[in-house]
Tab-separated table of C-alpha atoms in Angstrom:
chain	number	residue	atom	x	y	z
A	188	MET	CA	-27.847	27.118	27.341
A	189	LYS	CA	-30.865	25.978	25.401
A	190	ASN	CA	-29.482	22.638	24.138
A	191	LEU	CA	-28.135	21.529	27.518
A	192	ASP	CA	-30.999	19.401	28.757
A	193	ARG	CA	-31.531	16.044	30.417
A	194	PRO	CA	-31.466	13.802	27.270
A	195	LEU	CA	-28.277	15.509	26.086
A	196	LEU	CA	-26.601	15.016	29.473
A	197	LEU	CA	-27.702	11.387	29.533
A	198	CYS	CA	-26.257	10.899	26.057
A	199	TYR	CA	-22.992	12.508	27.236
A	200	PHE	CA	-22.688	10.139	30.188
A	201	VAL	CA	-23.514	7.106	28.042
A	202	ALA	CA	-20.899	8.171	25.464
A	203	VAL	CA	-18.263	8.728	28.177
A	204	ALA	CA	-19.038	5.336	29.713
A	205	LEU	CA	-18.842	3.717	26.273
A	206	GLY	CA	-15.441	5.307	25.695
A	207	CYS	CA	-14.198	4.130	29.089
A	208	GLY	CA	-15.429	0.630	28.294
A	209	LEU	CA	-13.728	0.688	24.904
A	210	HIS	CA	-10.420	1.228	26.682
A	211	PHE	CA	-10.549	-2.327	28.025
A	212	LEU	CA	-12.360	-4.039	25.154
A	213	PHE	CA	-9.314	-5.166	23.176
A	214	SER	CA	-7.559	-6.634	26.226
A	215	LEU	CA	-10.741	-8.529	27.157
A	216	TRP	CA	-11.585	-9.636	23.614
A	217	PRO	CA	-8.590	-9.360	21.281
A	218	SER	CA	-9.778	-9.809	17.717
A	219	ILE	CA	-9.787	-8.084	14.376
A	220	LEU	CA	-13.297	-6.874	15.157
A	221	THR	CA	-12.258	-5.021	18.301
A	222	GLU	CA	-8.877	-3.665	17.261
A	223	PHE	CA	-10.419	-1.034	15.005
A	224	ILE	CA	-12.719	0.419	17.666
A	225	ALA	CA	-10.676	-0.082	20.834
A	226	PRO	CA	-7.113	0.972	21.684
A	227	VAL	CA	-4.629	-1.839	21.111
A	228	ASN	CA	-1.872	-0.035	23.036
A	229	GLU	CA	-1.335	3.080	25.142
A	230	SER	CA	-0.451	5.437	22.285
A	231	ILE	CA	-2.065	8.831	21.925
A	232	TRP	CA	-3.430	7.887	18.490
A	233	GLU	CA	-5.072	4.723	19.813
A	234	HIS	CA	-6.705	6.693	22.624
A	235	MET	CA	-8.305	8.968	20.053
A	236	LYS	CA	-10.614	6.015	19.323
A	237	LEU	CA	-12.119	6.555	22.784
A	238	VAL	CA	-13.384	9.948	21.598
A	239	PHE	CA	-14.032	9.177	17.926
A	240	TRP	CA	-16.377	6.176	18.138
A	241	PRO	CA	-18.566	7.329	21.067
A	242	LEU	CA	-18.938	10.844	19.587
A	243	LEU	CA	-19.695	9.345	16.181
A	244	LEU	CA	-22.471	7.174	17.647
A	245	ALA	CA	-23.820	9.952	19.885
A	246	GLY	CA	-23.831	12.388	16.989
A	247	ALA	CA	-25.597	9.938	14.704
A	248	TYR	CA	-28.252	9.442	17.371
A	249	LEU	CA	-28.644	13.140	18.170
A	250	THR	CA	-28.780	14.261	14.520
A	251	GLY	CA	-31.280	11.510	13.760
A	252	ALA	CA	-33.409	12.704	16.676
A	253	GLY	CA	-33.267	16.243	15.284
A	254	ARG	CA	-31.309	17.665	18.226
A	255	TRP	CA	-28.137	18.502	16.246
A	256	ARG	CA	-27.428	19.656	12.717
A	257	THR	CA	-25.057	17.433	10.763
A	258	ALA	CA	-22.300	19.870	9.792
A	259	PRO	CA	-21.615	21.280	13.292
A	260	TRP	CA	-21.600	17.773	14.744
A	261	LEU	CA	-19.106	16.485	12.150
A	262	LEU	CA	-16.849	19.505	12.644
A	263	SER	CA	-17.072	19.033	16.403
A	264	LEU	CA	-16.064	15.376	16.033
A	265	LEU	CA	-13.009	16.305	13.976
A	266	LEU	CA	-12.020	19.153	16.295
A	267	CYS	CA	-12.302	16.966	19.385
A	268	CYS	CA	-10.144	14.247	17.833
A	269	GLY	CA	-7.555	16.867	16.880
A	270	LEU	CA	-7.707	18.391	20.356
A	271	LEU	CA	-7.134	15.019	21.993
A	272	LEU	CA	-4.151	14.321	19.739
A	273	GLY	CA	-2.600	17.765	20.227
A	274	ALA	CA	-3.262	18.101	23.943
A	275	GLY	CA	-2.320	14.462	24.540
A	276	TRP	CA	0.984	14.975	22.775
A	277	TYR	CA	1.659	18.184	24.704
A	278	LEU	CA	0.727	16.772	28.102
A	279	ASN	CA	2.518	13.450	27.683
A	280	CYS	CA	5.574	14.503	25.705
A	281	VAL	CA	6.248	18.178	26.348
A	282	ALA	CA	4.859	18.927	29.803
A	283	GLY	CA	5.550	15.477	31.255
A	284	ALA	CA	2.115	15.467	32.871
A	285	GLY	CA	0.877	12.234	31.362
A	286	ASP	CA	-0.452	10.678	34.552
A	287	LEU	CA	-3.788	8.907	34.720
A	288	GLY	CA	-5.656	11.808	36.321
A	289	THR	CA	-4.510	14.318	33.730
A	290	ASN	CA	-5.364	12.007	30.845
A	291	LEU	CA	-8.801	11.260	32.303
A	292	ALA	CA	-9.467	14.987	32.763
A	293	LEU	CA	-8.443	15.568	29.134
A	294	TYR	CA	-10.827	12.812	28.047
A	295	PHE	CA	-13.797	14.176	30.016
A	296	VAL	CA	-13.180	17.748	28.811
A	297	THR	CA	-12.778	16.625	25.195
A	298	MET	CA	-15.989	14.607	25.351
A	299	GLY	CA	-17.750	17.568	26.962
A	300	LEU	CA	-16.596	19.809	24.134
A	301	GLY	CA	-17.905	17.206	21.702
A	302	PHE	CA	-21.358	17.784	23.135
A	303	PHE	CA	-21.035	21.561	23.537
A	304	LEU	CA	-19.515	22.588	20.200
A	305	PRO	CA	-22.337	21.415	17.881
A	306	ALA	CA	-24.650	23.911	19.579
A	307	VAL	CA	-22.348	26.883	19.022
A	308	LEU	CA	-20.326	26.217	15.852
A	309	PRO	CA	-21.469	28.541	13.052
A	310	VAL	CA	-21.007	26.117	10.180
A	311	GLY	CA	-23.603	25.805	7.441
A	312	GLU	CA	-25.129	22.567	6.268
A	313	ARG	CA	-23.633	23.074	2.805
A	314	ARG	CA	-20.317	21.976	4.369
A	315	SER	CA	-21.764	18.588	5.359
A	316	SER	CA	-20.351	16.761	2.317
A	317	LEU	CA	-16.846	18.075	2.893
A	318	LEU	CA	-16.991	17.250	6.606
A	319	THR	CA	-18.433	13.799	5.905
A	320	GLY	CA	-15.485	13.157	3.584
A	321	ALA	CA	-13.072	14.270	6.312
A	322	VAL	CA	-14.692	11.910	8.834
A	323	ILE	CA	-14.534	9.055	6.307
A	324	LEU	CA	-10.858	9.871	5.730
A	325	LEU	CA	-10.195	9.845	9.480
A	326	THR	CA	-12.003	6.509	9.765
A	327	GLY	CA	-9.781	5.123	7.010
A	328	LEU	CA	-6.683	6.412	8.793
A	329	ILE	CA	-7.842	4.750	11.998
A	330	VAL	CA	-8.189	1.436	10.164
A	331	CYS	CA	-4.907	1.738	8.220
A	332	TRP	CA	-2.847	3.000	11.133
A	333	THR	CA	-4.246	0.357	13.448
A	334	ILE	CA	-2.960	-2.286	11.051
A	335	GLN	CA	0.367	-0.564	10.297
A	336	PRO	CA	1.091	2.456	12.518
A	337	PRO	CA	3.719	4.921	11.320
A	338	ASP	CA	6.933	5.314	13.280
A	339	ALA	CA	5.938	8.605	14.881
A	340	ILE	CA	5.511	9.873	18.417
A	341	LEU	CA	1.692	9.795	18.337
A	342	PHE	CA	1.734	6.060	17.601
A	343	ARG	CA	4.245	4.942	20.228
A	344	ASP	CA	3.023	2.969	23.195
A	345	LEU	CA	3.609	5.388	26.070
A	346	SER	CA	3.471	2.613	28.660
A	347	LEU	CA	6.709	1.189	27.208
A	348	THR	CA	8.778	4.381	27.195
A	349	ASP	CA	10.759	3.572	30.312
A	350	ALA	CA	11.318	-0.050	29.365
A	351	PHE	CA	12.279	-0.010	25.712
A	352	TYR	CA	12.974	3.463	24.350
A	353	LEU	CA	12.888	7.082	25.253
A	354	LEU	CA	10.473	9.394	23.572
A	355	PRO	CA	12.189	12.203	21.668
A	356	CYS	CA	10.289	14.839	23.564
C-alpha cells in the first residue's frame, strides 16, 4: 500500500503508546484537566477516549503534513470510535470475552484501522464541514458524559460488575 511507510508506522506506534499512557493518566494525576482526556473508570465509553484523542492528534499532524485528506481522516476517527463502542459492548456484554487480552487486541486493531481507513475511504472533501461538526459533537458528548454519564450499559464501570451490580447483558 502506497501510504504505509515508515513515518506513518512511527505515528501509529506513538499514537498507540499515547493511548496506553492515557489509560493510567487519571489515576496518576486526578484532576479536571485529565478527566476529559483519560478514562476515569473502566467503562466502554471511557475507553473510547483512548482511541479518540490519539487519533485526533495523529490525524491533525498527518493532515497538516499533507499525508492525509481531512474528510477521510475525520470519518475514520468517527468510525473507529463507533467500532470500539460496538465491539467493546459485544465482547464485554454479549460474548463474555472482556478479558485484558481481548480488549487490548480490540484497541490495537481499532487504532490500526484508524491509520488504514483514511487511505481507502472514498469520501470527498466537501463533506469536511459535516464531519468536523460530528467530531465537535462527539467531543462535546465526551465532556458532558464525563461530567454526568447516563445510566446506560456503555457508561457502567465494568470492573465493578461482580461487586455491585450485574450487567443486563
